[in-house]
Amino acid sequence: MADKQSQLNVGGEAFDFPVLEGSTGPDVVDIRKLYGSTGKFTFDPGYKSTASCESALTYIDGAEGILLHRGYPIGQLAEQSSFMEVCYLMLNGELPQQQELDDFSWTISRHTMLHEQLASFYKGFRRDAHPMAIMCGVVGALSAFYHDSTDISDPEHRKISSHRLIAKMPTIAAMAYKFSIGQPFMYPDNSLSYTGNFLRMTFGVPAERYEVVPAVEKAMDRIFILHADHEQNASTSTVRLAGSSGANPFACIAAGIACLWGPAHGGANESALNMLREIGTPDRIPHYIERAKDKNDPFRLMGFGHRVYKNYDPRATVMQKTVREVFEALNVTDPVFETALQLEEMALNDPYFQEKKLFPNVDFYSGVILSAIGFPTTMFTALFALARTVGWVAQWNEMISDPGQVIGRPRQLYTGPTQRDYVPVDQR
Ligand code: CMC
């Protein structure tokens, strides 16, 4: 950290504040003492100009369309790595040696089963419950079962609960799907890879042997990598805020899942495919582009635009390529992909989208792939939650390990009534 200073003029008086430098990216003005020195708060709803924490996990350069995990570009990780390797990297800071990767994968595979009583939770839901509703409930309930890993001040407890969450999330998500279609739950098969095991638990049935299709396994693993972490997004900030009070990790991740569900965040993949299906054929695209531009119409192009990226989301590039690979491997096609390609092209050539720097994001193409693999749209966000769990637990661990960590407690600009006296009901 450099000892640069920034002078701010507040109410006609000059105050000096330290400027902190990260390893890359914009400097930050440290205003922690602003209120104490000036009696004033900053106002930044949506945190458009506020860094809420220090983090060494993920770096995004939105203008250039760069995403790095622990310094490694997402494109390289997606092409050359595996989700297990990325999980290790996120949790430990460095890429593993082969033995470390084998040990880590083995450890994760030893935590894939759920406590048998958790299966009865599913039966309490309606069959048509959204998988995200089930995920919020079941993940939150894990804290009632794994008391031996909820002492957050103990690094070993934190490690075990992190492993448990990463390992159990595929089982929980697959069970949510199985419940919705009335098929028996499939127990994990630890001889398979993390992703192969998830595919079997989702699409396999006890009556038949399930063959994992290597190309689908690879594509799915890559989709998990693309969703592993994304800096201080809404759900990650939710996990951090929940965790800042000392809440246990299972409760914190359940809070993250709840936040991710929204259509402006993880729910956008479901909304994007629904939108593409509603558009149907390329000749209807101009109508939807006009609607997206109309200030009086709440419609937005789902899978387009991003708070941080003002350039092509690098994850969308990989996603688009993966669509083609999956179609080829499964020998399928989907007219919705053609609609998506043409919608992208028309939007990128439209001055509205150019001026506002709106580009496809990770969710624009992910639904097309997931649908080709066989997932119903309601499962899309659950898959996002599964993959993002590693980011959430890594961020949560980083926060708890930080000796300077304090409870998150934003302030406000109060606009309600000033103090007044209570009037009894018969005198109002
Ligand atoms: N379609 C049409 N107009 C848009 C869109 C869009 N998808 N996104 C932003 N705009 C316009 C918006 O109306 C605003 O216009 P103006 O300045 O005239 O008021 C301007 O662009 C800036 O938008 P904003 O809402 O202030 O930007 P934001 O940073 O607050 O929101 C966003 C980012 C992702 C919520 C938004 O772009 C959006 O709603 N996109 C569609 C939903 C979506 O795809 N979400 C997935 C995000 S990536 C996955 C994830 O991180 O979960």
Short mmCIF file of C-alpha atoms and ligand atoms in Angstrom, two decimals:
data_model
loop_
_atom_site.label_atom_id
_atom_site.label_comp_id
_atom_site.label_asym_id
_atom_site.label_seq_id
_atom_site.Cartn_x
_atom_site.Cartn_y
_atom_site.Cartn_z
CA MET A 1 0.00 0.00 0.00
CA ALA A 2 1.42 3.39 -0.97
CA ASP A 3 1.10 6.38 1.32
CA LYS A 4 -0.54 8.64 -1.27
CA GLN A 5 -3.13 11.11 -0.02
CA SER A 6 -6.24 12.53 -1.59
CA GLN A 7 -7.62 15.87 -0.53
CA LEU A 8 -11.38 16.19 -0.43
CA ASN A 9 -13.17 19.46 0.06
CA VAL A 10 -16.15 18.82 2.31
CA GLY A 11 -18.34 21.78 3.24
CA GLY A 12 -15.61 24.25 2.27
CA GLU A 13 -12.95 22.57 4.40
CA ALA A 14 -10.10 20.42 3.04
CA PHE A 15 -9.51 16.95 4.47
CA ASP A 16 -6.77 14.47 3.58
CA PHE A 17 -7.58 10.83 3.09
CA PRO A 18 -5.17 7.98 2.33
CA VAL A 19 -5.21 6.53 -1.18
CA LEU A 20 -4.72 2.77 -1.22
CA GLU A 21 -3.18 0.96 -4.18
CA GLY A 22 -4.07 -2.57 -5.18
CA SER A 23 -1.84 -4.81 -7.29
CA THR A 24 -3.73 -3.62 -10.38
CA GLY A 25 -6.90 -1.65 -11.08
CA PRO A 26 -8.04 1.74 -9.79
CA ASP A 27 -6.71 3.12 -6.50
CA VAL A 28 -9.25 3.62 -3.73
CA VAL A 29 -9.74 6.61 -1.48
CA ASP A 30 -9.87 5.29 2.08
CA ILE A 31 -12.79 7.19 3.58
CA ARG A 32 -13.19 5.10 6.72
CA LYS A 33 -12.50 8.21 8.83
CA LEU A 34 -14.72 10.52 6.72
CA TYR A 35 -17.66 10.57 9.11
CA GLY A 36 -15.43 10.95 12.16
CA SER A 37 -13.58 13.88 10.56
CA THR A 38 -16.39 15.65 8.69
CA GLY A 39 -19.68 14.42 10.21
CA LYS A 40 -20.80 13.44 6.70
CA PHE A 41 -21.48 10.14 4.98
CA THR A 42 -20.98 9.26 1.34
CA PHE A 43 -24.07 8.31 -0.67
CA ASP A 44 -23.62 5.41 -3.06
CA PRO A 45 -26.68 3.17 -3.46
CA GLY A 46 -25.76 0.15 -5.56
CA TYR A 47 -22.09 0.66 -4.63
CA LYS A 48 -21.25 2.08 -8.05
CA SER A 49 -18.14 3.83 -6.65
CA THR A 50 -17.50 1.87 -3.48
CA ALA A 51 -14.98 -0.90 -2.81
CA SER A 52 -16.45 -2.83 0.11
CA CYS A 53 -13.40 -4.96 0.92
CA GLU A 54 -9.86 -5.98 0.02
CA SER A 55 -9.66 -9.20 -1.96
CA ALA A 56 -6.92 -11.22 -3.67
CA LEU A 57 -9.25 -13.64 -5.44
CA THR A 58 -10.68 -12.20 -8.64
CA TYR A 59 -9.90 -9.18 -10.76
CA ILE A 60 -12.13 -7.71 -13.45
CA ASP A 61 -11.19 -4.98 -15.90
CA GLY A 62 -14.62 -4.12 -17.23
CA ALA A 63 -13.40 -1.73 -19.90
CA GLU A 64 -11.04 -4.30 -21.42
CA GLY A 65 -13.26 -7.33 -20.79
CA ILE A 66 -10.67 -9.08 -18.60
CA LEU A 67 -11.46 -11.57 -15.84
CA LEU A 68 -8.65 -13.10 -13.76
CA HIS A 69 -8.89 -15.65 -10.96
CA ARG A 70 -5.80 -15.42 -8.74
CA GLY A 71 -4.17 -13.79 -11.77
CA TYR A 72 -5.09 -16.45 -14.33
CA PRO A 73 -7.26 -15.35 -17.30
CA ILE A 74 -10.66 -17.02 -17.40
CA GLY A 75 -10.15 -18.08 -21.03
CA GLN A 76 -7.02 -20.08 -20.09
CA LEU A 77 -8.70 -21.67 -17.09
CA ALA A 78 -11.78 -22.59 -19.14
CA GLU A 79 -9.68 -24.12 -21.91
CA GLN A 80 -6.94 -25.85 -19.97
CA SER A 81 -8.06 -26.40 -16.40
CA SER A 82 -10.79 -28.33 -14.58
CA PHE A 83 -13.39 -27.13 -12.12
CA MET A 84 -11.69 -29.05 -9.28
CA GLU A 85 -8.42 -27.35 -10.11
CA VAL A 86 -10.11 -23.94 -10.13
CA CYS A 87 -11.73 -24.73 -6.76
CA TYR A 88 -8.28 -25.56 -5.34
CA LEU A 89 -6.86 -22.39 -6.84
CA MET A 90 -9.60 -20.20 -5.40
CA LEU A 91 -9.33 -21.71 -1.92
CA ASN A 92 -5.53 -21.99 -1.73
CA GLY A 93 -4.20 -19.21 -3.92
CA GLU A 94 -2.01 -21.32 -6.23
CA LEU A 95 -2.57 -23.99 -8.84
CA PRO A 96 -2.09 -27.45 -7.31
CA GLN A 97 0.65 -29.97 -8.02
CA GLN A 98 -0.80 -33.24 -9.39
CA GLN A 99 -0.72 -34.92 -5.96
CA GLU A 100 -2.39 -31.91 -4.34
CA LEU A 101 -5.11 -31.96 -6.98
CA ASP A 102 -5.67 -35.70 -6.51
CA ASP A 103 -5.87 -35.30 -2.74
CA PHE A 104 -8.24 -32.35 -3.03
CA SER A 105 -10.53 -34.16 -5.50
CA TRP A 106 -10.52 -37.21 -3.23
CA THR A 107 -11.43 -35.09 -0.20
CA ILE A 108 -14.29 -33.40 -2.04
CA SER A 109 -15.59 -36.76 -3.25
CA ARG A 110 -15.70 -37.97 0.39
CA HIS A 111 -18.21 -35.25 1.25
CA THR A 112 -20.70 -35.74 -1.59
CA MET A 113 -23.36 -37.58 0.39
CA LEU A 114 -26.07 -35.75 2.30
CA HIS A 115 -27.23 -36.67 5.78
CA GLU A 116 -30.04 -39.15 5.06
CA GLN A 117 -32.58 -37.09 7.02
CA LEU A 118 -32.10 -34.20 4.62
CA ALA A 119 -33.89 -36.25 1.95
CA SER A 120 -37.12 -35.79 3.91
CA PHE A 121 -36.81 -32.00 3.56
CA TYR A 122 -37.49 -32.37 -0.15
CA LYS A 123 -40.76 -34.15 0.50
CA GLY A 124 -41.99 -31.05 2.35
CA PHE A 125 -41.90 -29.03 -0.87
CA ARG A 126 -44.53 -28.98 -3.58
CA ARG A 127 -43.49 -30.91 -6.68
CA ASP A 128 -43.58 -27.70 -8.71
CA ALA A 129 -41.30 -25.83 -6.28
CA HIS A 130 -38.58 -23.85 -8.04
CA PRO A 131 -35.20 -25.60 -7.51
CA MET A 132 -33.81 -22.33 -6.12
CA ALA A 133 -36.52 -22.31 -3.44
CA ILE A 134 -35.44 -25.83 -2.48
CA MET A 135 -31.75 -24.89 -2.60
CA CYS A 136 -32.28 -21.92 -0.24
CA GLY A 137 -34.05 -24.16 2.25
CA VAL A 138 -31.84 -27.24 2.09
CA VAL A 139 -28.51 -25.38 2.09
CA GLY A 140 -29.64 -23.26 5.05
CA ALA A 141 -30.68 -26.47 6.80
CA LEU A 142 -27.15 -27.94 6.49
CA SER A 143 -26.20 -25.89 9.55
CA ALA A 144 -28.62 -28.02 11.56
CA PHE A 145 -26.72 -31.17 10.57
CA TYR A 146 -23.01 -30.36 10.51
CA HIS A 147 -22.35 -28.78 13.91
CA ASP A 148 -18.79 -30.04 13.84
CA SER A 149 -17.79 -27.45 11.23
CA THR A 150 -19.56 -24.26 12.27
CA ASP A 151 -16.94 -22.72 14.60
CA ILE A 152 -15.91 -19.99 12.21
CA SER A 153 -12.92 -18.95 14.32
CA ASP A 154 -11.34 -22.37 13.71
CA PRO A 155 -9.58 -22.55 10.30
CA GLU A 156 -10.03 -26.34 10.23
CA HIS A 157 -13.79 -25.96 10.69
CA ARG A 158 -13.85 -23.37 7.93
CA LYS A 159 -11.95 -25.71 5.64
CA ILE A 160 -14.26 -28.65 6.30
CA SER A 161 -17.43 -26.60 5.86
CA SER A 162 -16.03 -25.17 2.60
CA HIS A 163 -15.31 -28.68 1.32
CA ARG A 164 -18.72 -29.85 2.41
CA LEU A 165 -20.49 -27.03 0.62
CA ILE A 166 -18.58 -27.55 -2.65
CA ALA A 167 -19.10 -31.32 -2.44
CA LYS A 168 -22.75 -31.38 -1.45
CA MET A 169 -24.07 -28.70 -3.77
CA PRO A 170 -24.26 -31.04 -6.83
CA THR A 171 -26.11 -33.61 -4.73
CA ILE A 172 -28.54 -30.96 -3.44
CA ALA A 173 -29.15 -29.50 -6.91
CA ALA A 174 -29.60 -32.91 -8.54
CA MET A 175 -32.04 -33.96 -5.82
CA ALA A 176 -34.06 -30.78 -6.39
CA TYR A 177 -34.36 -31.76 -10.05
CA LYS A 178 -35.19 -35.40 -9.32
CA PHE A 179 -37.89 -34.34 -6.89
CA SER A 180 -39.48 -32.04 -9.46
CA ILE A 181 -39.84 -34.87 -11.99
CA GLY A 182 -40.82 -37.55 -9.51
CA GLN A 183 -37.78 -39.77 -10.03
CA PRO A 184 -35.83 -41.46 -7.21
CA PHE A 185 -32.84 -39.61 -5.82
CA MET A 186 -29.51 -40.94 -7.06
CA TYR A 187 -26.71 -41.40 -4.52
CA PRO A 188 -23.32 -40.01 -5.57
CA ASP A 189 -20.84 -42.28 -7.34
CA ASN A 190 -17.41 -41.20 -6.20
CA SER A 191 -15.64 -43.12 -8.93
CA LEU A 192 -16.79 -40.38 -11.32
CA SER A 193 -15.43 -36.87 -11.66
CA TYR A 194 -17.15 -34.03 -9.79
CA THR A 195 -19.02 -33.06 -12.94
CA GLY A 196 -19.62 -36.60 -14.21
CA ASN A 197 -21.08 -37.47 -10.83
CA PHE A 198 -23.42 -34.48 -11.00
CA LEU A 199 -24.61 -35.45 -14.49
CA ARG A 200 -25.29 -38.99 -13.33
CA MET A 201 -27.18 -37.85 -10.22
CA THR A 202 -29.26 -35.56 -12.45
CA PHE A 203 -29.94 -37.65 -15.53
CA GLY A 204 -29.29 -41.21 -14.35
CA VAL A 205 -31.88 -43.57 -12.89
CA PRO A 206 -31.27 -46.51 -10.54
CA ALA A 207 -32.74 -48.94 -13.07
CA GLU A 208 -30.07 -48.31 -15.71
CA ARG A 209 -26.36 -47.80 -16.03
CA TYR A 210 -25.59 -44.17 -16.82
CA GLU A 211 -22.84 -43.43 -19.31
CA VAL A 212 -21.28 -40.00 -18.94
CA VAL A 213 -20.76 -38.40 -22.38
CA PRO A 214 -17.18 -37.01 -22.18
CA ALA A 215 -17.95 -33.96 -24.35
CA VAL A 216 -20.93 -33.04 -22.20
CA GLU A 217 -18.91 -33.60 -19.03
CA LYS A 218 -16.20 -31.30 -20.38
CA ALA A 219 -18.70 -28.63 -21.41
CA MET A 220 -20.47 -28.77 -18.06
CA ASP A 221 -17.15 -28.58 -16.20
CA ARG A 222 -16.26 -25.54 -18.27
CA ILE A 223 -19.61 -23.91 -17.46
CA PHE A 224 -18.85 -24.45 -13.77
CA ILE A 225 -15.43 -22.79 -14.24
CA LEU A 226 -17.03 -19.81 -15.98
CA HIS A 227 -19.35 -19.28 -13.00
CA ALA A 228 -16.85 -19.99 -10.21
CA ASP A 229 -16.38 -16.43 -8.96
CA HIS A 230 -16.96 -12.88 -10.06
CA GLU A 231 -15.52 -10.44 -7.57
CA GLN A 232 -17.92 -8.52 -5.31
CA ASN A 233 -21.18 -9.19 -7.20
CA ALA A 234 -24.54 -9.01 -5.42
CA SER A 235 -24.67 -12.58 -4.12
CA THR A 236 -21.02 -12.60 -3.03
CA SER A 237 -21.52 -9.30 -1.24
CA THR A 238 -24.59 -10.86 0.39
CA VAL A 239 -22.52 -13.82 1.58
CA ARG A 240 -19.87 -11.45 2.94
CA LEU A 241 -22.44 -9.24 4.67
CA ALA A 242 -24.20 -12.23 6.21
CA GLY A 243 -20.84 -13.68 7.25
CA SER A 244 -19.64 -10.39 8.73
CA SER A 245 -22.00 -10.90 11.67
CA GLY A 246 -20.36 -14.24 12.45
CA ALA A 247 -23.17 -16.34 10.95
CA ASN A 248 -22.24 -19.91 10.06
CA PRO A 249 -21.14 -20.65 6.46
CA PHE A 250 -24.18 -22.73 5.55
CA ALA A 251 -26.51 -19.87 6.51
CA CYS A 252 -24.31 -17.40 4.60
CA ILE A 253 -24.33 -19.48 1.40
CA ALA A 254 -28.12 -19.87 1.67
CA ALA A 255 -28.30 -16.05 1.75
CA GLY A 256 -26.10 -15.93 -1.36
CA ILE A 257 -28.40 -18.36 -3.14
CA ALA A 258 -31.41 -16.18 -2.32
CA CYS A 259 -29.70 -13.15 -3.82
CA LEU A 260 -28.48 -15.00 -6.88
CA TRP A 261 -32.03 -16.04 -7.73
CA GLY A 262 -33.04 -12.56 -8.93
CA PRO A 263 -33.44 -11.96 -12.69
CA ALA A 264 -30.92 -9.10 -12.64
CA HIS A 265 -28.28 -11.56 -11.35
CA GLY A 266 -28.15 -15.37 -11.64
CA GLY A 267 -31.79 -15.64 -12.68
CA ALA A 268 -30.87 -13.91 -15.95
CA ASN A 269 -29.83 -17.19 -17.63
CA GLU A 270 -33.35 -18.54 -17.19
CA SER A 271 -34.88 -15.25 -18.32
CA ALA A 272 -32.52 -15.03 -21.32
CA LEU A 273 -33.55 -18.39 -22.74
CA ASN A 274 -37.23 -17.67 -22.04
CA MET A 275 -36.80 -14.37 -23.90
CA LEU A 276 -35.06 -16.04 -26.86
CA ARG A 277 -37.85 -18.60 -27.08
CA GLU A 278 -40.46 -15.84 -26.89
CA ILE A 279 -38.72 -13.99 -29.73
CA GLY A 280 -38.84 -17.27 -31.61
CA THR A 281 -37.70 -16.34 -35.10
CA PRO A 282 -35.07 -13.82 -36.26
CA ASP A 283 -37.69 -11.67 -38.07
CA ARG A 284 -39.15 -10.72 -34.66
CA ILE A 285 -35.80 -9.47 -33.28
CA PRO A 286 -36.20 -5.80 -34.35
CA HIS A 287 -39.45 -5.55 -32.38
CA TYR A 288 -37.71 -6.74 -29.21
CA ILE A 289 -34.74 -4.45 -29.78
CA GLU A 290 -37.15 -1.52 -30.04
CA ARG A 291 -38.86 -2.62 -26.83
CA ALA A 292 -35.49 -2.83 -25.02
CA LYS A 293 -34.72 0.75 -26.09
CA ASP A 294 -38.13 2.12 -25.09
CA LYS A 295 -37.86 3.93 -21.73
CA ASN A 296 -41.59 3.36 -21.13
CA ASP A 297 -41.28 -0.38 -21.54
CA PRO A 298 -39.72 -2.29 -18.62
CA PHE A 299 -38.43 -4.96 -21.05
CA ARG A 300 -34.65 -5.40 -21.16
CA LEU A 301 -32.57 -7.70 -23.31
CA MET A 302 -31.79 -10.43 -20.81
CA GLY A 303 -28.20 -11.67 -20.96
CA PHE A 304 -27.12 -8.20 -22.10
CA GLY A 305 -25.35 -5.50 -20.13
CA HIS A 306 -23.30 -5.69 -16.98
CA ARG A 307 -22.48 -3.44 -14.06
CA VAL A 308 -18.75 -3.96 -14.53
CA TYR A 309 -18.18 -5.09 -18.12
CA LYS A 310 -18.42 -2.27 -20.62
CA ASN A 311 -16.99 -4.63 -23.22
CA TYR A 312 -17.68 -8.22 -24.29
CA ASP A 313 -17.93 -10.43 -21.19
CA PRO A 314 -14.99 -12.86 -21.67
CA ARG A 315 -17.18 -15.66 -20.27
CA ALA A 316 -19.72 -15.10 -23.06
CA THR A 317 -16.98 -15.69 -25.66
CA VAL A 318 -16.19 -19.12 -24.18
CA MET A 319 -19.88 -19.86 -23.75
CA GLN A 320 -20.66 -19.16 -27.41
CA LYS A 321 -17.87 -21.52 -28.50
CA THR A 322 -19.08 -24.20 -26.08
CA VAL A 323 -22.59 -24.10 -27.60
CA ARG A 324 -21.12 -25.26 -30.89
CA GLU A 325 -19.09 -28.02 -29.20
CA VAL A 326 -22.12 -29.36 -27.34
CA PHE A 327 -24.33 -29.28 -30.45
CA GLU A 328 -21.66 -31.19 -32.34
CA ALA A 329 -21.12 -33.77 -29.59
CA LEU A 330 -24.83 -34.41 -29.16
CA ASN A 331 -25.59 -34.05 -32.85
CA VAL A 332 -28.37 -31.58 -32.08
CA THR A 333 -29.20 -28.03 -33.05
CA ASP A 334 -31.61 -25.44 -31.70
CA PRO A 335 -33.09 -22.57 -33.73
CA VAL A 336 -32.86 -20.46 -30.60
CA PHE A 337 -29.06 -20.35 -31.08
CA GLU A 338 -29.51 -18.76 -34.49
CA THR A 339 -31.91 -16.23 -32.93
CA ALA A 340 -29.33 -15.50 -30.22
CA LEU A 341 -26.51 -14.97 -32.75
CA GLN A 342 -28.62 -12.62 -34.84
CA LEU A 343 -29.93 -10.76 -31.81
CA GLU A 344 -26.36 -10.22 -30.65
CA GLU A 345 -25.29 -8.94 -34.04
CA MET A 346 -28.21 -6.53 -34.38
CA ALA A 347 -27.83 -5.21 -30.84
CA LEU A 348 -24.08 -4.69 -31.22
CA ASN A 349 -24.72 -2.66 -34.38
CA ASP A 350 -27.40 -0.53 -32.76
CA PRO A 351 -26.29 2.92 -31.48
CA TYR A 352 -28.34 2.50 -28.25
CA PHE A 353 -26.35 -0.58 -27.20
CA GLN A 354 -23.09 0.86 -28.52
CA GLU A 355 -23.45 4.13 -26.60
CA LYS A 356 -24.42 2.40 -23.38
CA LYS A 357 -21.69 -0.23 -23.90
CA LEU A 358 -24.11 -3.12 -23.57
CA PHE A 359 -22.63 -6.48 -24.62
CA PRO A 360 -23.68 -10.09 -24.15
CA ASN A 361 -22.88 -11.38 -20.67
CA VAL A 362 -22.29 -14.93 -19.42
CA ASP A 363 -26.02 -15.64 -19.30
CA PHE A 364 -26.76 -14.90 -22.93
CA TYR A 365 -25.56 -18.25 -24.30
CA SER A 366 -25.47 -20.46 -21.20
CA GLY A 367 -29.17 -21.30 -21.40
CA VAL A 368 -28.83 -22.55 -24.97
CA ILE A 369 -26.16 -25.06 -23.87
CA LEU A 370 -27.89 -26.12 -20.69
CA SER A 371 -31.10 -26.70 -22.58
CA ALA A 372 -29.26 -28.83 -25.18
CA ILE A 373 -27.76 -30.91 -22.36
CA GLY A 374 -31.28 -31.53 -21.07
CA PHE A 375 -31.78 -29.15 -18.15
CA PRO A 376 -35.14 -27.41 -17.78
CA THR A 377 -34.87 -23.61 -17.54
CA THR A 378 -35.77 -23.66 -13.84
CA MET A 379 -32.51 -25.54 -13.13
CA PHE A 380 -30.27 -22.96 -14.78
CA THR A 381 -29.87 -20.70 -11.77
CA ALA A 382 -29.41 -23.72 -9.50
CA LEU A 383 -26.41 -24.70 -11.67
CA PHE A 384 -25.05 -21.18 -11.34
CA ALA A 385 -25.41 -21.48 -7.55
CA LEU A 386 -23.64 -24.83 -7.58
CA ALA A 387 -20.63 -23.40 -9.41
CA ARG A 388 -20.58 -20.05 -7.57
CA THR A 389 -20.39 -21.86 -4.22
CA VAL A 390 -16.60 -22.07 -4.51
CA GLY A 391 -16.40 -18.31 -5.04
CA TRP A 392 -18.71 -17.68 -2.12
CA VAL A 393 -16.79 -19.90 0.29
CA ALA A 394 -13.42 -18.56 -0.88
CA GLN A 395 -14.61 -14.97 -0.38
CA TRP A 396 -16.16 -15.83 2.98
CA ASN A 397 -12.93 -17.51 4.13
CA GLU A 398 -10.88 -14.55 2.96
CA MET A 399 -13.11 -12.20 4.92
CA ILE A 400 -13.10 -14.24 8.14
CA SER A 401 -9.29 -14.65 7.96
CA ASP A 402 -8.83 -10.87 7.66
CA PRO A 403 -7.83 -9.52 11.11
CA GLY A 404 -9.37 -6.14 10.19
CA GLN A 405 -12.79 -7.66 9.46
CA VAL A 406 -15.76 -5.89 11.08
CA ILE A 407 -19.50 -6.33 10.75
CA GLY A 408 -20.88 -4.74 7.58
CA ARG A 409 -23.18 -1.89 8.50
CA PRO A 410 -24.02 0.72 5.83
CA ARG A 411 -25.54 4.03 6.83
CA GLN A 412 -28.31 5.94 5.05
CA LEU A 413 -29.66 9.28 3.93
CA TYR A 414 -32.75 9.55 6.10
CA THR A 415 -35.76 11.14 4.34
CA GLY A 416 -38.59 10.17 6.72
CA PRO A 417 -40.46 12.35 9.24
CA THR A 418 -38.42 14.09 11.92
CA GLN A 419 -39.24 13.44 15.57
CA ARG A 420 -42.93 13.91 16.44
CA ASP A 421 -45.21 12.95 19.33
CA TYR A 422 -47.38 9.86 19.37
CA VAL A 423 -51.11 10.61 19.11
CA PRO A 424 -53.55 8.08 20.66
CA VAL A 425 -55.83 6.43 18.09
CA ASP A 426 -59.02 8.20 19.28
CA GLN A 427 -57.38 11.61 18.85
CA ARG A 428 -56.05 11.14 15.26
N1 CMC B 1 -31.42 -4.00 -22.17
C1 CMC B 1 -31.72 -2.71 -22.44
N2 CMC B 1 -31.19 -1.65 -21.82
C2 CMC B 1 -30.29 -1.90 -20.84
C3 CMC B 1 -29.91 -3.22 -20.51
C4 CMC B 1 -30.50 -4.28 -21.22
N3 CMC B 1 -30.19 -5.56 -20.92
N4 CMC B 1 -29.01 -3.18 -19.49
C5 CMC B 1 -28.83 -1.89 -19.21
N5 CMC B 1 -29.59 -1.11 -20.02
C6 CMC B 1 -29.63 0.36 -20.06
C7 CMC B 1 -30.42 0.90 -18.86
O1 CMC B 1 -31.78 1.09 -19.18
C8 CMC B 1 -29.69 2.18 -18.58
O2 CMC B 1 -30.16 3.14 -19.50
P1 CMC B 1 -30.23 4.70 -19.04
O3 CMC B 1 -28.83 5.10 -18.71
O4 CMC B 1 -30.78 5.37 -20.25
O5 CMC B 1 -31.13 4.73 -17.86
C9 CMC B 1 -28.24 1.89 -18.91
O6 CMC B 1 -28.29 0.81 -19.87
C10 CMC B 1 -27.41 1.45 -17.72
O7 CMC B 1 -28.10 0.39 -17.08
P2 CMC B 1 -28.14 0.19 -15.52
O8 CMC B 1 -29.32 -0.65 -15.15
O9 CMC B 1 -27.97 1.49 -14.82
O10 CMC B 1 -26.83 -0.65 -15.32
P3 CMC B 1 -26.53 -1.50 -14.07
O11 CMC B 1 -25.05 -1.61 -13.98
O12 CMC B 1 -27.21 -0.99 -12.86
O13 CMC B 1 -27.19 -2.92 -14.41
C11 CMC B 1 -27.57 -5.08 -15.22
C12 CMC B 1 -26.53 -4.00 -14.92
C13 CMC B 1 -26.85 -6.40 -15.47
C14 CMC B 1 -28.50 -5.29 -14.00
C15 CMC B 1 -28.38 -4.66 -16.45
O14 CMC B 1 -27.53 -4.51 -17.56
C16 CMC B 1 -29.50 -5.66 -16.79
O15 CMC B 1 -30.59 -5.57 -16.20
N6 CMC B 1 -29.25 -6.63 -17.72
C17 CMC B 1 -30.21 -7.67 -18.01
C18 CMC B 1 -30.14 -8.74 -16.93
C19 CMC B 1 -28.90 -9.59 -17.05
O16 CMC B 1 -28.53 -10.04 -18.11
N7 CMC B 1 -28.27 -9.85 -15.88
C20 CMC B 1 -27.10 -10.74 -15.81
C21 CMC B 1 -25.87 -10.02 -15.38
S1 CMC B 1 -24.41 -11.03 -15.64
C22 CMC B 1 -24.59 -12.36 -14.58
C23 CMC B 1 -24.49 -12.01 -13.15
O17 CMC B 1 -23.55 -11.34 -12.74
O18 CMC B 1 -25.36 -12.48 -12.40
#
